[in-house]
CSV table of C-alpha atoms in Angstrom, one decimal:
chain,number,residue,atom,x,y,z
A,1,MET,CA,-2.7,21.9,-18.3
A,2,SER,CA,-4.0,25.1,-16.6
A,3,LEU,CA,-4.3,27.3,-13.6
A,4,TYR,CA,-7.1,26.3,-11.4
A,5,LEU,CA,-10.1,28.4,-10.3
A,6,TYR,CA,-10.6,27.5,-6.7
A,7,PRO,CA,-14.2,27.6,-5.3
A,8,PRO,CA,-15.1,30.8,-3.5
A,9,HIS,CA,-16.2,28.9,-0.4
A,10,SER,CA,-12.7,27.5,0.0
A,11,LEU,CA,-11.2,31.0,0.3
A,12,VAL,CA,-9.1,31.6,3.4
A,13,ASP,CA,-7.1,34.7,2.4
A,14,ARG,CA,-5.0,34.8,5.5
A,15,HIS,CA,-1.5,36.4,5.8
A,16,ILE,CA,1.2,34.0,7.1
A,17,SER,CA,3.9,35.9,9.0
A,18,LYS,CA,7.4,34.9,8.0
A,19,ASN,CA,8.4,35.3,11.7
A,20,THR,CA,5.8,32.6,12.6
A,21,LEU,CA,7.3,30.3,10.0
A,22,TYR,CA,10.8,30.9,11.4
A,23,ALA,CA,9.7,30.1,14.9
A,24,LYS,CA,7.7,27.0,14.0
A,25,GLY,CA,10.6,25.3,12.2
A,26,GLN,CA,13.4,26.9,14.1
A,27,ALA,CA,14.8,28.2,10.8
A,28,ALA,CA,18.6,28.4,10.4
A,29,ALA,CA,20.1,31.8,9.5
A,30,HIS,CA,20.6,31.0,5.9
A,31,ILE,CA,16.9,30.0,5.5
A,32,GLU,CA,15.8,33.3,7.1
A,33,LYS,CA,18.1,35.1,4.7
A,34,LEU,CA,16.4,33.4,1.7
A,35,PHE,CA,13.0,34.5,2.9
A,36,ILE,CA,14.1,38.1,3.5
A,37,GLU,CA,15.7,38.3,0.1
A,38,GLN,CA,13.2,36.5,-2.1
A,39,VAL,CA,9.8,36.6,-0.4
A,40,GLU,CA,7.6,39.7,-0.1
A,41,LYS,CA,4.7,38.0,1.6
A,42,ILE,CA,2.9,34.6,1.9
A,43,THR,CA,-0.9,34.2,1.9
A,44,TRP,CA,-2.8,31.1,2.8
A,45,ALA,CA,-5.2,31.5,-0.1
A,46,TYR,CA,-7.5,28.5,-0.1
A,47,LYS,CA,-8.2,25.3,1.9
A,48,LEU,CA,-9.5,22.3,0.0
A,49,ALA,CA,-11.2,19.9,2.3
A,50,PRO,CA,-13.9,17.2,1.9
A,51,THR,CA,-16.5,19.1,3.9
A,52,ILE,CA,-15.9,22.2,1.7
A,53,LEU,CA,-15.8,20.5,-1.6
A,54,HIS,CA,-18.3,17.7,-0.8
A,55,LEU,CA,-15.8,14.9,-1.5
A,56,GLN,CA,-15.5,11.5,0.1
A,57,GLU,CA,-13.1,10.9,3.0
A,58,ASP,CA,-11.7,7.7,1.5
A,59,GLY,CA,-9.5,6.6,4.4
A,60,ALA,CA,-6.3,8.0,2.9
A,61,ASP,CA,-4.3,10.4,5.1
A,62,ILE,CA,-5.0,13.3,2.7
A,63,ARG,CA,-7.3,15.4,4.8
A,64,GLU,CA,-6.7,18.8,3.3
A,65,VAL,CA,-4.8,20.5,0.5
A,66,GLN,CA,-3.7,24.1,1.1
A,67,ILE,CA,-3.0,26.6,-1.6
A,68,PHE,CA,-0.3,29.0,-0.6
A,69,VAL,CA,0.4,32.1,-2.6
A,70,ILE,CA,4.0,33.5,-2.4
A,71,HIS,CA,4.5,37.1,-3.6
A,72,ALA,CA,8.1,37.0,-4.7
A,73,ARG,CA,10.8,39.7,-4.7
A,74,THR,CA,12.9,37.7,-7.3
A,75,ALA,CA,12.1,35.9,-10.5
A,76,ARG,CA,13.1,32.6,-8.9
A,77,VAL,CA,12.3,31.4,-5.4
A,78,ASP,CA,14.8,29.0,-3.9
A,79,GLU,CA,13.5,25.5,-3.5
A,80,ARG,CA,14.8,25.4,0.0
A,81,ILE,CA,12.0,27.9,0.9
A,82,LEU,CA,9.3,25.7,-0.4
A,83,ARG,CA,10.8,22.6,1.2
A,84,TYR,CA,11.1,24.4,4.6
A,85,ILE,CA,7.4,25.3,4.5
A,86,ASP,CA,6.4,21.8,3.4
A,87,GLU,CA,8.4,20.2,6.2
A,88,ILE,CA,6.7,22.3,9.0
A,89,VAL,CA,3.1,22.2,7.6
A,90,PRO,CA,1.5,18.8,7.9
A,91,SER,CA,-1.0,19.3,5.0
A,92,ARG,CA,-0.3,18.9,1.4
A,93,ILE,CA,0.5,22.2,-0.3
A,94,ILE,CA,0.3,23.6,-3.8
A,95,PHE,CA,2.3,26.8,-4.2
A,96,GLU,CA,1.5,29.7,-6.5
A,97,ILE,CA,4.5,32.0,-6.9
A,98,HIS,CA,3.5,35.4,-8.2
A,99,TYR,CA,6.2,37.6,-9.7
A,100,ALA,CA,5.7,40.5,-12.1
A,101,ASN,CA,3.4,39.1,-14.8
A,102,THR,CA,4.0,35.4,-14.2
A,103,ILE,CA,2.5,32.8,-11.9
A,104,THR,CA,4.5,29.7,-11.3
A,105,VAL,CA,2.7,26.7,-9.8
A,106,SER,CA,5.0,24.4,-7.8
A,107,ALA,CA,4.6,21.4,-5.7
A,108,CYS,CA,6.3,18.2,-4.5
A,109,TYR,CA,4.5,14.9,-4.0
A,110,LYS,CA,4.1,14.7,-0.2
A,111,ARG,CA,3.3,11.5,1.6
A,112,ARG,CA,3.4,10.2,5.2
A,113,ASN,CA,6.7,8.6,6.3
A,114,LEU,CA,5.7,5.0,7.0
A,115,ALA,CA,8.5,4.6,9.6
A,116,ASP,CA,7.5,7.8,11.5
A,117,GLY,CA,3.9,9.1,11.0
A,118,SER,CA,4.8,12.5,12.4
A,119,LYS,CA,7.1,13.1,9.4
A,120,SER,CA,6.6,13.4,5.7
A,121,VAL,CA,8.5,12.2,2.6
A,122,LEU,CA,8.9,14.8,-0.1
A,123,SER,CA,9.7,14.2,-3.8
A,124,ARG,CA,11.6,16.7,-5.9
A,125,TYR,CA,9.7,19.9,-6.8
A,126,PHE,CA,8.0,20.4,-10.1
A,127,TYR,CA,7.2,23.8,-11.7
A,128,ARG,CA,4.8,25.1,-14.4
A,129,GLU,CA,4.9,28.8,-15.4
A,130,TYR,CA,1.9,30.8,-16.7
A,131,ASN,CA,1.1,34.4,-17.7
A,132,ALA,CA,-0.6,36.1,-14.8
A,133,ASP,CA,-3.7,36.8,-17.0
A,134,SER,CA,-4.0,33.1,-18.1
A,135,PRO,CA,-7.6,31.8,-17.8
A,136,ARG,CA,-8.3,29.6,-14.9
A,137,MET,CA,-10.3,26.3,-15.1
A,138,PRO,CA,-12.5,24.6,-12.5
A,139,LEU,CA,-11.0,21.9,-10.4
A,140,PRO,CA,-11.1,18.4,-11.9
A,141,THR,CA,-14.3,16.4,-11.1
A,142,VAL,CA,-13.3,13.7,-8.7
A,143,LEU,CA,-14.8,11.7,-5.8
A,144,SER,CA,-12.2,11.9,-3.1
A,145,MET,CA,-9.5,14.1,-1.6
A,146,GLN,CA,-6.8,11.6,-2.6
A,147,ALA,CA,-7.9,11.7,-6.3
A,148,LEU,CA,-8.0,15.5,-6.2
A,149,TYR,CA,-4.5,15.8,-4.7
A,150,HIS,CA,-3.1,13.4,-7.3
A,151,ASP,CA,-4.7,15.4,-10.1
A,152,LEU,CA,-3.2,18.6,-8.7
A,153,ILE,CA,0.2,17.0,-8.6
A,154,LYS,CA,-0.1,15.6,-12.1
A,155,ASN,CA,-1.0,19.1,-13.3
A,156,VAL,CA,2.6,20.3,-12.4
A,157,LEU,CA,4.4,17.3,-13.8
A,158,PRO,CA,6.3,18.0,-17.1
A,159,VAL,CA,5.2,14.8,-18.8
A,160,VAL,CA,1.8,13.0,-19.3
A,161,SER,CA,1.7,9.5,-17.9
A,162,ASP,CA,-0.6,6.6,-18.7
A,163,SER,CA,-3.8,6.8,-16.8
A,164,GLN,CA,-3.2,3.3,-15.4
A,165,LEU,CA,0.0,4.3,-13.6
A,166,SER,CA,0.0,5.0,-9.9
A,167,ILE,CA,0.9,8.4,-8.6
A,168,ASP,CA,4.3,7.0,-7.5
A,169,GLU,CA,4.9,5.7,-11.0
A,170,CYS,CA,4.0,9.1,-12.5
A,171,ILE,CA,6.4,10.9,-10.1
A,172,THR,CA,9.2,8.4,-11.0
A,173,GLN,CA,8.5,9.0,-14.7
A,174,ALA,CA,8.6,12.7,-14.3
A,175,ASP,CA,11.7,12.5,-12.2
A,176,ASN,CA,13.5,10.4,-14.9
A,177,TYR,CA,12.5,12.9,-17.5
A,178,THR,CA,13.8,15.8,-15.4
A,179,LYS,CA,17.1,14.1,-14.9
A,180,LEU,CA,17.5,13.3,-18.6
A,181,VAL,CA,16.8,17.0,-19.4
A,182,ALA,CA,19.5,18.1,-16.9
A,183,GLU,CA,22.0,15.6,-18.4
A,184,SER,CA,21.2,16.8,-21.9
A,185,GLN,CA,21.7,20.4,-21.0
A,186,LYS,CA,25.0,19.6,-19.3
A,187,LEU,CA,26.3,17.7,-22.3
A,188,THR,CA,25.2,20.5,-24.7
A,189,ALA,CA,27.1,23.0,-22.7
A,190,LYS,CA,30.1,20.7,-22.6
A,191,LEU,CA,29.9,20.2,-26.3
A,192,HIS,CA,30.0,23.9,-27.0
A,193,LYS,CA,33.1,24.3,-24.8
A,194,GLU,CA,35.0,21.2,-26.1
A,195,LYS,CA,37.8,22.1,-28.6
A,196,GLN,CA,39.1,18.6,-29.6
A,197,ALA,CA,37.2,17.1,-32.5
A,198,ASN,CA,37.3,13.4,-31.3
A,199,ARG,CA,35.9,14.4,-27.9
A,200,LYS,CA,33.2,16.5,-29.5
A,201,VAL,CA,32.2,13.4,-31.5
A,202,ASP,CA,31.9,11.3,-28.3
A,203,ILE,CA,29.9,13.9,-26.5
A,204,ASN,CA,27.6,14.3,-29.5
A,205,ILE,CA,26.9,10.6,-29.6
A,206,LYS,CA,25.9,10.6,-25.9
A,207,LEU,CA,23.8,13.7,-26.5
A,208,GLN,CA,21.9,12.1,-29.4
A,209,GLN,CA,21.3,9.0,-27.2
A,210,LEU,CA,19.8,11.2,-24.5
A,211,LYS,CA,17.6,13.0,-27.1
A,212,ARG,CA,16.2,9.7,-28.3
A,213,GLN,CA,15.4,8.7,-24.8
A,214,LEU,CA,13.6,12.1,-24.3
A,215,GLN,CA,11.5,11.4,-27.3
A,216,ASN,CA,9.8,8.5,-25.5
A,217,PHE,CA,8.1,11.0,-23.2
A,218,THR,CA,4.9,12.9,-23.9
A,219,LEU,CA,5.2,16.5,-22.8
A,220,ARG,CA,2.4,18.1,-21.0
A,221,SER,CA,1.0,21.1,-22.9
A,222,VAL,CA,0.9,24.6,-21.4
């Protein structure tokens, strides 16, 4: 689990105007407001493509993966900003969100809509946070763009999946883990607020059941 060091020859380093994004996706007022409040600037940092990385074009629809760097004004960037960008940019995107001394890598798993090839289907977003001075590691050694993209996505998932699982199965497993964590946090908060002893017992039983389910997952190390 690490930040990646992208090859120098994949560097783009091009500023993306927020106004251009607004126009391309016909952004609603509340989306523009989020950009204004939370985003300082966006940089198209790197382009990962077969010709640049000397990878096979294996027939999959993953032609390129873009690395977008968001310089944030707030500690948290609303997921609606990421989803808005992903919906108007056809390529797969890995986001690096830079704020103060942290870098948060975020991505959803993005695939072509089988019913309408002009649209994409997006999973939930996953996040991994690092210190800004964390060492970066070379990209994984793979043969194709599809394999590279899948590895980049797995790198932001909270759990380690069996190597035999498909990327869709890995996403489902990570999604289940995330939901269980959210349920556990909700029950923990409810337990602290509950005054009646019998209800506290019931809540605690459910909480322990959730914790046992969470123990079945192998967490990805930072």
